[in-house]
mmCIF file with all atom_site columns, C-alpha atoms and ligand atoms in Angstrom:
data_model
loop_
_atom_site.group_PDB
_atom_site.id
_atom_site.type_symbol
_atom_site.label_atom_id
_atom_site.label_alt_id
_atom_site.label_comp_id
_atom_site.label_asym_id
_atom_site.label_entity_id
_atom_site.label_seq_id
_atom_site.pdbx_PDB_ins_code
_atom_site.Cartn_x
_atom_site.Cartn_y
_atom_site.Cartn_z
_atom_site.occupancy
_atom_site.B_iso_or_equiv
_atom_site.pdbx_formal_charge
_atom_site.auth_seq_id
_atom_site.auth_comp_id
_atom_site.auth_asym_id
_atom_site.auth_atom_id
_atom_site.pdbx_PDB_model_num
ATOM   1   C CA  . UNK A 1 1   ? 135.066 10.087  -29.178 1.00 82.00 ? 1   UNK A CA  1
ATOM   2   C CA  . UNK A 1 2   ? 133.242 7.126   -27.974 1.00 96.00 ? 2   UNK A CA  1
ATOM   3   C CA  . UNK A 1 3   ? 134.359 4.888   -25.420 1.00 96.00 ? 3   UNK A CA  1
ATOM   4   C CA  . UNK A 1 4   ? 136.054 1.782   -27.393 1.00 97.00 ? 4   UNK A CA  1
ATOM   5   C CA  . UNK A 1 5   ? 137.932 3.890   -30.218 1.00 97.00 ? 5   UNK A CA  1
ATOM   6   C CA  . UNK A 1 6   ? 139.229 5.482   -26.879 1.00 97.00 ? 6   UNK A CA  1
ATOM   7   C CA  . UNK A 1 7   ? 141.215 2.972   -25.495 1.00 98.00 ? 7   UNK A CA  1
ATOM   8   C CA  . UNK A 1 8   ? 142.340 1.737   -28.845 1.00 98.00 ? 8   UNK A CA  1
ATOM   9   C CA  . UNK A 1 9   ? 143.906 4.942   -29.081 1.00 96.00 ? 9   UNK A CA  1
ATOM   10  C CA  . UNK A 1 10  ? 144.726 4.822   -25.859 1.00 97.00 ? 10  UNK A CA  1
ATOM   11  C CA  . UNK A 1 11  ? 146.627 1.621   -25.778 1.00 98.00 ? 11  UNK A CA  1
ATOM   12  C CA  . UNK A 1 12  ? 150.686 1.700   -25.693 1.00 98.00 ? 12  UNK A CA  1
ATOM   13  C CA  . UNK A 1 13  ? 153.347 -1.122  -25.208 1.00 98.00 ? 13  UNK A CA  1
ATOM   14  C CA  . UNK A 1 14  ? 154.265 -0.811  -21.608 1.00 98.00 ? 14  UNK A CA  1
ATOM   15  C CA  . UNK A 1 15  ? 157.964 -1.728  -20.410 1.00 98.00 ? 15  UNK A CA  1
ATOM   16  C CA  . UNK A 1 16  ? 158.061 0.384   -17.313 1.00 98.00 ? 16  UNK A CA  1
ATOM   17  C CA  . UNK A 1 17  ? 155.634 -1.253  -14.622 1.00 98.00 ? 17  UNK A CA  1
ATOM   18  C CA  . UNK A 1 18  ? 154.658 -0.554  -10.805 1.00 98.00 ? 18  UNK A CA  1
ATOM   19  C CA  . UNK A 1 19  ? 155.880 -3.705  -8.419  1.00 97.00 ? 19  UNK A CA  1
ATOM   20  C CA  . UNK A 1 20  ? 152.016 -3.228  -7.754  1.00 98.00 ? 20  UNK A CA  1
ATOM   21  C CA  . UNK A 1 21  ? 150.119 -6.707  -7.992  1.00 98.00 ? 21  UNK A CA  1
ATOM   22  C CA  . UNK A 1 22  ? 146.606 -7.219  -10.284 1.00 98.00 ? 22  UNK A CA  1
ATOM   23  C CA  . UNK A 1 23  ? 144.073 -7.963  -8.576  1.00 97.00 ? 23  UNK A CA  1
ATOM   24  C CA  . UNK A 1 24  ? 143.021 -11.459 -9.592  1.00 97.00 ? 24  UNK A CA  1
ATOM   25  C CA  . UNK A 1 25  ? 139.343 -10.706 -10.230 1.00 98.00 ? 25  UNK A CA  1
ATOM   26  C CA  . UNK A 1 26  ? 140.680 -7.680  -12.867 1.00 98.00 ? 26  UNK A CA  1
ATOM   27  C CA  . UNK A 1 27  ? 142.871 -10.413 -14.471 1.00 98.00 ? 27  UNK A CA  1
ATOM   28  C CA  . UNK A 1 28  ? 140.096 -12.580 -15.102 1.00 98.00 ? 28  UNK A CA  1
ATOM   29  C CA  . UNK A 1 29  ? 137.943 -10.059 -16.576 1.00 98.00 ? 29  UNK A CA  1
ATOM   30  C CA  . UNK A 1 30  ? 141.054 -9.184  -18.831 1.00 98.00 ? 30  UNK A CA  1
ATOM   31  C CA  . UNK A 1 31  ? 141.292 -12.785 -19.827 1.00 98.00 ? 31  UNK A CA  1
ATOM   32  C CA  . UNK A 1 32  ? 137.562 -13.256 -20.800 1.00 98.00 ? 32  UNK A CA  1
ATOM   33  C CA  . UNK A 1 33  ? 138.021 -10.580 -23.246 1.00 98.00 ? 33  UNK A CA  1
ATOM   34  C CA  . UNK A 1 34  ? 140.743 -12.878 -25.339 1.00 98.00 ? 34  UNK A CA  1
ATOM   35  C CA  . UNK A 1 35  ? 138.049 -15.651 -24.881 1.00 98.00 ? 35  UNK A CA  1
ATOM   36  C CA  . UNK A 1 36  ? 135.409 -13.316 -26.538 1.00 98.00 ? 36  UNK A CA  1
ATOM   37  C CA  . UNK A 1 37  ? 137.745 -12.794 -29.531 1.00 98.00 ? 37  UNK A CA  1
ATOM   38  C CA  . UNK A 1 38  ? 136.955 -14.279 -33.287 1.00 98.00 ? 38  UNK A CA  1
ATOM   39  C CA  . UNK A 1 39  ? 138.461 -17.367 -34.123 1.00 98.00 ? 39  UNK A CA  1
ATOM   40  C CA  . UNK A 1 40  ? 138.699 -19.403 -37.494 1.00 98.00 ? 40  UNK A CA  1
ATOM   41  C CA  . UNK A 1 41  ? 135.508 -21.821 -37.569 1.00 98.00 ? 41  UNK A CA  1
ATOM   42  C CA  . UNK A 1 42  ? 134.922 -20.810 -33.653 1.00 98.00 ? 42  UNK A CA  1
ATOM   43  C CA  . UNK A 1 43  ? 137.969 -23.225 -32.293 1.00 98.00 ? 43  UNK A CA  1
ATOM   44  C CA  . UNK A 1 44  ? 138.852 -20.810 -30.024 1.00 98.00 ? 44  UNK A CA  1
ATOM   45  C CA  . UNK A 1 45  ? 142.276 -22.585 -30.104 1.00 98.00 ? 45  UNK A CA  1
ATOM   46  C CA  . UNK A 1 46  ? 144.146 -20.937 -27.376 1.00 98.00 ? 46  UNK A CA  1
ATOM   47  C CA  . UNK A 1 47  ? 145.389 -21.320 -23.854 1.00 98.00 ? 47  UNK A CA  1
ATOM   48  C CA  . UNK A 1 48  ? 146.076 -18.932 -21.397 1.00 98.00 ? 48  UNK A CA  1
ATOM   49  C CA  . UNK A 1 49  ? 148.601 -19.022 -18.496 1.00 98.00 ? 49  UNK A CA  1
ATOM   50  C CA  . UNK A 1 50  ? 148.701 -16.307 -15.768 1.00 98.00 ? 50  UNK A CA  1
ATOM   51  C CA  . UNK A 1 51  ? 152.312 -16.232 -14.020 1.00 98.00 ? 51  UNK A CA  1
ATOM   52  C CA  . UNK A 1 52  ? 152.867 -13.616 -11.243 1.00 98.00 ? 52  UNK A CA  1
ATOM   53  C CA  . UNK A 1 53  ? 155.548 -15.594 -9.296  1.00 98.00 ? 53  UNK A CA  1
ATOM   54  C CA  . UNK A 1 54  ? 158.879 -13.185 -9.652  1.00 98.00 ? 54  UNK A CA  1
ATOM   55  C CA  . UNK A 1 55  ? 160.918 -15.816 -9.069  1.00 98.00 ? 55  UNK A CA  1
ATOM   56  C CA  . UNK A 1 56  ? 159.863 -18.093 -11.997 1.00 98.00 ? 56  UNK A CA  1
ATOM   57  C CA  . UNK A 1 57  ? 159.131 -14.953 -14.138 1.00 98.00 ? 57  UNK A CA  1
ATOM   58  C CA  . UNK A 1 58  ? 163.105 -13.877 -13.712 1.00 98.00 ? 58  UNK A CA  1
ATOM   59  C CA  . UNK A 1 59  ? 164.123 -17.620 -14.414 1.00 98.00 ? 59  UNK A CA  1
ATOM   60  C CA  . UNK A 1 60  ? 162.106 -17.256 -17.900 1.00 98.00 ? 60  UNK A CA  1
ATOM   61  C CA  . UNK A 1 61  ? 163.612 -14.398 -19.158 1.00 98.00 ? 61  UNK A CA  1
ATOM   62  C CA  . UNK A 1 62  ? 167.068 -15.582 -18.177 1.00 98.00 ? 62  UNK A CA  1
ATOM   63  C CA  . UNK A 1 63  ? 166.325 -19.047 -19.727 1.00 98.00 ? 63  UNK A CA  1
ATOM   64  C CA  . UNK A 1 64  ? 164.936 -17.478 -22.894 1.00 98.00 ? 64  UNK A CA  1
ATOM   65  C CA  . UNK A 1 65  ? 167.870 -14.976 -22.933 1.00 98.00 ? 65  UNK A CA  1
ATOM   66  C CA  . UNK A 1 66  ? 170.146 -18.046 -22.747 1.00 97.00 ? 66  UNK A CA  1
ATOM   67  C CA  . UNK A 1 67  ? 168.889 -19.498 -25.939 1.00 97.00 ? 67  UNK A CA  1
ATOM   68  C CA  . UNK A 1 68  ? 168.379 -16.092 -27.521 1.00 98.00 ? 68  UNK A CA  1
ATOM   69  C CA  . UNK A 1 69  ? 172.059 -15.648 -27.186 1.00 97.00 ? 69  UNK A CA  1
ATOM   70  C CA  . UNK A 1 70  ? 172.492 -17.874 -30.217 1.00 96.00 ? 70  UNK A CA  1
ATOM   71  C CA  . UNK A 1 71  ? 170.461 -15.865 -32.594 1.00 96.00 ? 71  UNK A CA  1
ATOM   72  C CA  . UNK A 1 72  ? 171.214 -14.838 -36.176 1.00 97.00 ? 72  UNK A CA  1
ATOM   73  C CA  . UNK A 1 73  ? 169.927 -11.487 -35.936 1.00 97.00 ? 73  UNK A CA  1
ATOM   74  C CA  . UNK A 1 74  ? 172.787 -9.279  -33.485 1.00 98.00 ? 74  UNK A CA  1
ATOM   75  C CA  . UNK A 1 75  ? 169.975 -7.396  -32.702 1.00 97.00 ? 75  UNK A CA  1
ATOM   76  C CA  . UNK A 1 76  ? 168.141 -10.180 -30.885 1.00 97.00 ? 76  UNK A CA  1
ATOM   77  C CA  . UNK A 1 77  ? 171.787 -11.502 -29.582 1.00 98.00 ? 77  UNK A CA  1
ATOM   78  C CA  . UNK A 1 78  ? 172.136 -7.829  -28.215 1.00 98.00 ? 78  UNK A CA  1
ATOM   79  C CA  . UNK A 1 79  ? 169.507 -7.509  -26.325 1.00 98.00 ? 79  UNK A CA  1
ATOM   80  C CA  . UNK A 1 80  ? 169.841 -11.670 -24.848 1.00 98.00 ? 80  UNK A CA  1
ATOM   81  C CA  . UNK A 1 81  ? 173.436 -10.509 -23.480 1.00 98.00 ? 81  UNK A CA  1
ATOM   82  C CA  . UNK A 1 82  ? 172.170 -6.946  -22.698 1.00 98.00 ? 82  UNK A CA  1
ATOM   83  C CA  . UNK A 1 83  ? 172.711 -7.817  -17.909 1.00 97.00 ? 83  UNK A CA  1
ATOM   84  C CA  . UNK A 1 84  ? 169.548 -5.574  -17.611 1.00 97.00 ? 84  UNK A CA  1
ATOM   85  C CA  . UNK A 1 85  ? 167.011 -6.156  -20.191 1.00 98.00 ? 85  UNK A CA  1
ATOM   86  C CA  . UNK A 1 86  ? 164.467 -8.390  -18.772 1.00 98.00 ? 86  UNK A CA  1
ATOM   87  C CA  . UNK A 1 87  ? 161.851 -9.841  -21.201 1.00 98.00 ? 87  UNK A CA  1
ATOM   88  C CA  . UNK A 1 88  ? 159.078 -9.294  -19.072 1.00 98.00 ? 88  UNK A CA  1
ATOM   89  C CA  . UNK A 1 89  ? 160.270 -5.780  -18.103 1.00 98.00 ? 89  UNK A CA  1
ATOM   90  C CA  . UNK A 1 90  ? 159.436 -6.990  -14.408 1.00 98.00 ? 90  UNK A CA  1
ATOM   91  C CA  . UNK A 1 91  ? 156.160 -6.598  -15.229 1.00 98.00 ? 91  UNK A CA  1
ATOM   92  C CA  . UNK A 1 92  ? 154.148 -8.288  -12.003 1.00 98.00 ? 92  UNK A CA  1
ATOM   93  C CA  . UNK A 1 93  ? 152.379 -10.981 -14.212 1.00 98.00 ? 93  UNK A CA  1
ATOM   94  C CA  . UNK A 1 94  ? 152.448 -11.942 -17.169 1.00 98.00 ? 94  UNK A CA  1
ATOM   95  C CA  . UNK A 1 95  ? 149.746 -13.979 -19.444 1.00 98.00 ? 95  UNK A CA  1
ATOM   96  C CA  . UNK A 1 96  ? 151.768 -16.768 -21.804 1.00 98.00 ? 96  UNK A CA  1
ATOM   97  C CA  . UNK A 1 97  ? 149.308 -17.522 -24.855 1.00 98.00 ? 97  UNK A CA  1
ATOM   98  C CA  . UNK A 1 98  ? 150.006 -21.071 -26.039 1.00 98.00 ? 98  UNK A CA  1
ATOM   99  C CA  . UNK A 1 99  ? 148.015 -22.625 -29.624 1.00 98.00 ? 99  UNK A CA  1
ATOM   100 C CA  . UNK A 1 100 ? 147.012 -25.163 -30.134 1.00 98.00 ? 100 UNK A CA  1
ATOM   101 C CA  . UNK A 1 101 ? 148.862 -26.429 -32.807 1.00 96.00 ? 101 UNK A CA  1
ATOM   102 C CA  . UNK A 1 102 ? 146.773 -28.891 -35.222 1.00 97.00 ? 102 UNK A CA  1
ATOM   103 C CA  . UNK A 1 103 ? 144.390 -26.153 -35.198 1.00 98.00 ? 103 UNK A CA  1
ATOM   104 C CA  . UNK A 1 104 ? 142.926 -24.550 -38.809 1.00 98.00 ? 104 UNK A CA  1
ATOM   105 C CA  . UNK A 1 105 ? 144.490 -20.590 -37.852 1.00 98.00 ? 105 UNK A CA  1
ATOM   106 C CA  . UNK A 1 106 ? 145.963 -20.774 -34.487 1.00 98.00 ? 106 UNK A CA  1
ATOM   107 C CA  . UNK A 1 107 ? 148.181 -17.958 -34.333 1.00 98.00 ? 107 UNK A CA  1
ATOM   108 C CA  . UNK A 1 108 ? 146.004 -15.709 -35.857 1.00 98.00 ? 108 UNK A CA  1
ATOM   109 C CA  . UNK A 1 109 ? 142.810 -16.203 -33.448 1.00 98.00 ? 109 UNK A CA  1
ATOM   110 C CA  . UNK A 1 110 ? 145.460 -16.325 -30.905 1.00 98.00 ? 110 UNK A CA  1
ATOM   111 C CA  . UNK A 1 111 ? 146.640 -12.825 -31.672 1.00 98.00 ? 111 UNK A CA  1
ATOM   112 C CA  . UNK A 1 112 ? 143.165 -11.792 -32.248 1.00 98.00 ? 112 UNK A CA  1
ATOM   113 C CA  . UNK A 1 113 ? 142.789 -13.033 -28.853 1.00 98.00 ? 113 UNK A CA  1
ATOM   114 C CA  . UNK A 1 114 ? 146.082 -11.011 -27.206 1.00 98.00 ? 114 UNK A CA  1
ATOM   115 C CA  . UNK A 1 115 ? 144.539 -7.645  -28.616 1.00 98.00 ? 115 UNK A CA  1
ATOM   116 C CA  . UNK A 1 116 ? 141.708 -8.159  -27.033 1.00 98.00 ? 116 UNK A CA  1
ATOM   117 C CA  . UNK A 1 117 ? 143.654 -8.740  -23.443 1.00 98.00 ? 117 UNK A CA  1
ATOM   118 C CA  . UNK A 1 118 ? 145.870 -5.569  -24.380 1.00 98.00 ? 118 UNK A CA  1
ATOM   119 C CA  . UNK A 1 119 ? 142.771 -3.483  -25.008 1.00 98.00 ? 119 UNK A CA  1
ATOM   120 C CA  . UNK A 1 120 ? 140.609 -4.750  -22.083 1.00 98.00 ? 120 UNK A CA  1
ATOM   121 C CA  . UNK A 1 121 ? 143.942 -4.061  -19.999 1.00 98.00 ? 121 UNK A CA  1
ATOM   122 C CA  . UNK A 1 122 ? 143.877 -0.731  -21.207 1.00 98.00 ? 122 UNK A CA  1
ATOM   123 C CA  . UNK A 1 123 ? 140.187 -0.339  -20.077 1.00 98.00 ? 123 UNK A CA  1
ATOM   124 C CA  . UNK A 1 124 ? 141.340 -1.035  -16.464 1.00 98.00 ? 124 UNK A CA  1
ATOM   125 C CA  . UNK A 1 125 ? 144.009 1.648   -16.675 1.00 98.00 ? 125 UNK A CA  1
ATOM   126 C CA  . UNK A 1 126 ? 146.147 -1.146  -16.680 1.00 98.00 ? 126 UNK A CA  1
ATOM   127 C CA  . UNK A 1 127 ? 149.612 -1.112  -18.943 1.00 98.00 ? 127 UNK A CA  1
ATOM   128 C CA  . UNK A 1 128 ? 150.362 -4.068  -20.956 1.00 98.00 ? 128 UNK A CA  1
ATOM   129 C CA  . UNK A 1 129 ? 153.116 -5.391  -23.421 1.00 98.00 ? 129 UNK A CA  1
ATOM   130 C CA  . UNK A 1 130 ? 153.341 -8.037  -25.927 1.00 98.00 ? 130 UNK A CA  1
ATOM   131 C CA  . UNK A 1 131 ? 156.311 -10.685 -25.759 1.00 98.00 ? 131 UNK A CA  1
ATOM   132 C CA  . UNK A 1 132 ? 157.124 -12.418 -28.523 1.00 98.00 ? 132 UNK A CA  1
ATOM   133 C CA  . UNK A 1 133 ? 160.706 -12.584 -27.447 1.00 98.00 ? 133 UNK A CA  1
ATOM   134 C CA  . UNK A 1 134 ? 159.233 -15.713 -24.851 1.00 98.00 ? 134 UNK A CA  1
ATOM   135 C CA  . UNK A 1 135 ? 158.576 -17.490 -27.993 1.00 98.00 ? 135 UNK A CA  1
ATOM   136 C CA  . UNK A 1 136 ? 162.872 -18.558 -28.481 1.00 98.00 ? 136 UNK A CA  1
ATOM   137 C CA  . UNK A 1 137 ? 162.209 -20.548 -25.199 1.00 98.00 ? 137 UNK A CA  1
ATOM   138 C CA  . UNK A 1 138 ? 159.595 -22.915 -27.388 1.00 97.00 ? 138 UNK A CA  1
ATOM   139 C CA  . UNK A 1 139 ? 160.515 -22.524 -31.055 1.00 95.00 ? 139 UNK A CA  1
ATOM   140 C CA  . UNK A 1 140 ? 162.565 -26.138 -30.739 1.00 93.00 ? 140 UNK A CA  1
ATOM   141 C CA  . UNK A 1 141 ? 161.701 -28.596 -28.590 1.00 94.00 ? 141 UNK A CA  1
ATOM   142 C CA  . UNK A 1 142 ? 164.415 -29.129 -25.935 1.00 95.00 ? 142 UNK A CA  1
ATOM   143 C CA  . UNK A 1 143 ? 164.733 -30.711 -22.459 1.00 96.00 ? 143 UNK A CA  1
ATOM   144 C CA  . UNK A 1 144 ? 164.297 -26.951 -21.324 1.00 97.00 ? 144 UNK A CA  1
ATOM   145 C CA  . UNK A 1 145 ? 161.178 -26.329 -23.174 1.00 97.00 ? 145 UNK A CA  1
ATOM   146 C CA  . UNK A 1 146 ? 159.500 -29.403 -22.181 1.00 97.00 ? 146 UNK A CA  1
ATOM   147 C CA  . UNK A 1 147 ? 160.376 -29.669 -18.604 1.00 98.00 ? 147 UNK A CA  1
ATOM   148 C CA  . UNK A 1 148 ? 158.510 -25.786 -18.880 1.00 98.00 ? 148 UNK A CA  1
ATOM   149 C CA  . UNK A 1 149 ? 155.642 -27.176 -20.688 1.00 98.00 ? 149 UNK A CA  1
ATOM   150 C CA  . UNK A 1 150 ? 155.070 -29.270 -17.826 1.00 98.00 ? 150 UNK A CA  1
ATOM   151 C CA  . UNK A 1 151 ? 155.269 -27.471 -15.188 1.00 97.00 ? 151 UNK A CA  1
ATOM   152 C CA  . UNK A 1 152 ? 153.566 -24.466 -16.548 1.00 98.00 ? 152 UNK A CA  1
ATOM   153 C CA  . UNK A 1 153 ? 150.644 -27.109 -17.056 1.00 98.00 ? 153 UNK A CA  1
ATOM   154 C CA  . UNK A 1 154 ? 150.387 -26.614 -20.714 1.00 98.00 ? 154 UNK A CA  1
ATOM   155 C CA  . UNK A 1 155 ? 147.783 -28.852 -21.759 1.00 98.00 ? 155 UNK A CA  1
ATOM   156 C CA  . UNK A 1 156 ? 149.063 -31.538 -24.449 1.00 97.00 ? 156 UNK A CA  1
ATOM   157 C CA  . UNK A 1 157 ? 148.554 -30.443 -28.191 1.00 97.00 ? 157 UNK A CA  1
ATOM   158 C CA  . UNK A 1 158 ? 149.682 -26.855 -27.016 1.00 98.00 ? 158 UNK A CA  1
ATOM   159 C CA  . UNK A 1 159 ? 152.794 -24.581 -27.988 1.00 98.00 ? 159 UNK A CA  1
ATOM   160 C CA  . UNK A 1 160 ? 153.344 -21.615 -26.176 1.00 98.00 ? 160 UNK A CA  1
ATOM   161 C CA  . UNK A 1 161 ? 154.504 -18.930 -28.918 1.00 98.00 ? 161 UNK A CA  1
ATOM   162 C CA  . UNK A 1 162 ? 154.051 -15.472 -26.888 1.00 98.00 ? 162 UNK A CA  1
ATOM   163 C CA  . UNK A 1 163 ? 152.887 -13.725 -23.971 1.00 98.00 ? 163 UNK A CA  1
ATOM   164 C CA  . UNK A 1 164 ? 151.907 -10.431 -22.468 1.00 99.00 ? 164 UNK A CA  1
ATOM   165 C CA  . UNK A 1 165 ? 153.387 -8.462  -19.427 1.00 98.00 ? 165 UNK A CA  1
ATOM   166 C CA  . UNK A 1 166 ? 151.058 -6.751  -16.919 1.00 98.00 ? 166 UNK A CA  1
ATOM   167 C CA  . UNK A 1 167 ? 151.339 -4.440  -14.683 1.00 98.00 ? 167 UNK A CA  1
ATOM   168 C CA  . UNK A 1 168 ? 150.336 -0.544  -13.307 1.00 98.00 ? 168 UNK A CA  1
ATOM   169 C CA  . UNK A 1 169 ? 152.482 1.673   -15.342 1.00 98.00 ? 169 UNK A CA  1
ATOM   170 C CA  . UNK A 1 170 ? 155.201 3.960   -14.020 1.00 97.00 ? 170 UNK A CA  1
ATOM   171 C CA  . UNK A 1 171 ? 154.783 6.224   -16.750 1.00 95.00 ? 171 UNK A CA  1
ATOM   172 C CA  . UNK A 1 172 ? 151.778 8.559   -16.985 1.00 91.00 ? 172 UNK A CA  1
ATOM   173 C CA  . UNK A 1 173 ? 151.943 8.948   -20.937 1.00 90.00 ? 173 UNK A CA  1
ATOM   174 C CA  . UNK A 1 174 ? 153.986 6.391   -23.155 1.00 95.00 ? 174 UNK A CA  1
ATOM   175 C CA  . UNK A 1 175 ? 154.984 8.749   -26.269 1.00 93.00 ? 175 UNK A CA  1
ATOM   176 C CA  . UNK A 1 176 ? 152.891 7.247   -29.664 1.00 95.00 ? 176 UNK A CA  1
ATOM   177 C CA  . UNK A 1 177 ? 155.339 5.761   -32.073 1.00 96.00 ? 177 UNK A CA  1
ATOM   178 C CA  . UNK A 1 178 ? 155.202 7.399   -35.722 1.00 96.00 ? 178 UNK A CA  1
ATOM   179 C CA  . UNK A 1 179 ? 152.295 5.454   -37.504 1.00 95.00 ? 179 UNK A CA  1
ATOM   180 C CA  . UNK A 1 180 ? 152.939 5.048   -41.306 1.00 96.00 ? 180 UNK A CA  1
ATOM   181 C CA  . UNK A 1 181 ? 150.493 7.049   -43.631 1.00 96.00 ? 181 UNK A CA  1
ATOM   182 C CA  . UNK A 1 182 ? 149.140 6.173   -46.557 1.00 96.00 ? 182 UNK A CA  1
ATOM   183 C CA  . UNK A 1 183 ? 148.204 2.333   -45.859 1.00 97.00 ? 183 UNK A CA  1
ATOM   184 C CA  . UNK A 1 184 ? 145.015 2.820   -46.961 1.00 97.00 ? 184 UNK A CA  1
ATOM   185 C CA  . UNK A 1 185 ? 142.668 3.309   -49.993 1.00 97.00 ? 185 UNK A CA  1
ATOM   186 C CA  . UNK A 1 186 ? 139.527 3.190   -51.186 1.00 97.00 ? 186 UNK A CA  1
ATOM   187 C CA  . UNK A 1 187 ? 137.441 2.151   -53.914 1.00 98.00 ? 187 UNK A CA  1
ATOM   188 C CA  . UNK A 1 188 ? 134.111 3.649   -54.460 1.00 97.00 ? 188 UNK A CA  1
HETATM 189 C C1  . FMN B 2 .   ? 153.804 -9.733  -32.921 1.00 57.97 ? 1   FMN B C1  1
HETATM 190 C C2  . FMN B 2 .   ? 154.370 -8.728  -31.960 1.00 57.97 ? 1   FMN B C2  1
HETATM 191 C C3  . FMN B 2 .   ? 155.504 -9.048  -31.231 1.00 57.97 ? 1   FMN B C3  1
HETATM 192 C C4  . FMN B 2 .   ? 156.027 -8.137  -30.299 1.00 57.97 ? 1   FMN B C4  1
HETATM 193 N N1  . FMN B 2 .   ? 157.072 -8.522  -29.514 1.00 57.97 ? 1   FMN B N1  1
HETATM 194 C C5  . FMN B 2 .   ? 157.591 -7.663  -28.624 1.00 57.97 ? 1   FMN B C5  1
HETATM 195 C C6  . FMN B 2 .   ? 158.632 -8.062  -27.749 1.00 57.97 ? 1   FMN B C6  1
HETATM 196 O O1  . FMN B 2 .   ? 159.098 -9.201  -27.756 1.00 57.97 ? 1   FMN B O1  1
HETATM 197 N N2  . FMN B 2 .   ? 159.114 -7.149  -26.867 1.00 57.97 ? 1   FMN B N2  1
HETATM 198 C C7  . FMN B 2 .   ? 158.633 -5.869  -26.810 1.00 57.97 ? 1   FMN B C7  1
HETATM 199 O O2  . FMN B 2 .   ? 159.122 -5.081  -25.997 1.00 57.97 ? 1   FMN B O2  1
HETATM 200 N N3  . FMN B 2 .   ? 157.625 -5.454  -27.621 1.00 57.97 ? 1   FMN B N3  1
HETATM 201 C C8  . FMN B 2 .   ? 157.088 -6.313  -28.509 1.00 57.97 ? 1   FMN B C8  1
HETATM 202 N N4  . FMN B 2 .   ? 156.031 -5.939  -29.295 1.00 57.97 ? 1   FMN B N4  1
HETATM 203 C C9  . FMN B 2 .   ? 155.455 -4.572  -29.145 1.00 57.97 ? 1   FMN B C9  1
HETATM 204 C C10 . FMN B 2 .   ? 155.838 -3.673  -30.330 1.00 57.97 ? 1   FMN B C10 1
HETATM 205 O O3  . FMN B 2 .   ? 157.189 -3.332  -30.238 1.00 57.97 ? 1   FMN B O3  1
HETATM 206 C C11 . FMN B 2 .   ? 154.925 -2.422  -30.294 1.00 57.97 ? 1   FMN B C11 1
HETATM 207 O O4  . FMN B 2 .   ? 153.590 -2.831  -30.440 1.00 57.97 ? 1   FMN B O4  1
HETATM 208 C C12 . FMN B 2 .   ? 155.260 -1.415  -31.386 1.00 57.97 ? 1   FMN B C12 1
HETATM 209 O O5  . FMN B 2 .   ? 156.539 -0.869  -31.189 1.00 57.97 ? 1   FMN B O5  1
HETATM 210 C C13 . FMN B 2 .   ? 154.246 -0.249  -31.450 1.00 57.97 ? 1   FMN B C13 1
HETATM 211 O O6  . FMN B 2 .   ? 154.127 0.400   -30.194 1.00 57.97 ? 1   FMN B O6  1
HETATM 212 P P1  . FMN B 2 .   ? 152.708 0.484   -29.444 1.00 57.97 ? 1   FMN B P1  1
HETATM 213 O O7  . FMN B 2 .   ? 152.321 -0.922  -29.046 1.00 57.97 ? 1   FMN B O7  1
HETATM 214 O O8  . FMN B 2 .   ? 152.923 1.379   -28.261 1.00 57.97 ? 1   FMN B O8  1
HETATM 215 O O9  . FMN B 2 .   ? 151.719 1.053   -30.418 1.00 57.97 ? 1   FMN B O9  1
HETATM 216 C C14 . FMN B 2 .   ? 155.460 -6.843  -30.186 1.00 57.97 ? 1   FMN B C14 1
HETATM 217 C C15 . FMN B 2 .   ? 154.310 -6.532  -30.911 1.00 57.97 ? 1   FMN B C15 1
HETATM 218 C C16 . FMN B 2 .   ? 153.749 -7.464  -31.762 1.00 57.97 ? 1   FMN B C16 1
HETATM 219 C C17 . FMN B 2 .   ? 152.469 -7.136  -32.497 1.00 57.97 ? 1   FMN B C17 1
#
């Protein structure tokens, strides 16, 4: 199998990480990827923050959990009042993907743009997750979400609407989910 169809096969959501650190060199590589991604009439209308301070990375998740508690779904309230689920899964750094928002596609060149991070992670044996539970923190804008906006440095225009956790995995295989069959056809 060649190299690329590889490590899309290869690729799992990680939610058991290493305390190891990335090496910032590897997490620029990782990022240039998601800059090399398509985007609708080439705006390439994304932003990308790297966080690897714990501290601030534990005050996210508890500040999104906070808001998430609120939720319609009781599946999303269960896991915001669930003491040990952490939205980041402790993952050592995390990337937050913000759009920007007067843009022509922006969340779909920005997801365009987070597969290409989770794949290029995957090429550096590195495990990966995406968040979109971050996203409750910025859905409305509130005193909380603004006074993060600002000092996460996200540049004006911008919404952050999810991110992706990094880190070395603890698990030597993550088991494949079930993939649906019969979601394709073709016409000759
Ligand atoms: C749009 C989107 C949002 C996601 N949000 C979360 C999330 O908030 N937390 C999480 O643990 N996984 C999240 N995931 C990961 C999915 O749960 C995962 O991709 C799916 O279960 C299939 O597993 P795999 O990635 O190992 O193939 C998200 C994936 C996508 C595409």
């Amino acid at each position: 199998m060649n190299e690329t169809l590889n490590t899309i096969l290869k690729r799992r959501s990680c939610r058991i990480f290493k305390e190891d650190k990335i090496d910032k060199s590897i997490l620029k590589e990782i990022i240039k990827a998601g800059t090399y991604a398509p985007s609708a009439m080439n705006q390439q209308p994304w932003h990308f923050t790297v966080i690897s301070n714990k501290e601030l990375l534990d005050k996210i998740s508890f500040d999104t959990k906070e808001i998430a508690k609120n939720h319609p779904l009781e599946y999303i309230r269960g896991y915001a009042t669930n003491e040990k689920f952490h939205i980041f899964y402790n993952a050592p750094s995390i990337i937050l993907i913000s759009h920007m928002e007067n843009a022509y596609e922006p969340k779909v060149d920005c997801a365009a743009a987070t597969e290409n991070i989770l794949l290029a992670a995957t090429s550096f044996g590195i495990g990966s997750c995406w968040v979109e539970f971050v996203s409750y923190l910025f859905k409305k804008e509130t005193e909380i979400s603004k006074k993060y906006v600002e000092k996460l440095e996200i540049p004006s225009g911008y919404k952050p609407i999810h991110a992706i956790a990094l880190g070395y995995s603890k698990l030597d295989n993550i088991p494949v989910p079930k993939h649906k069959e019969n979601t394709v056809n073709f016409i000759d």
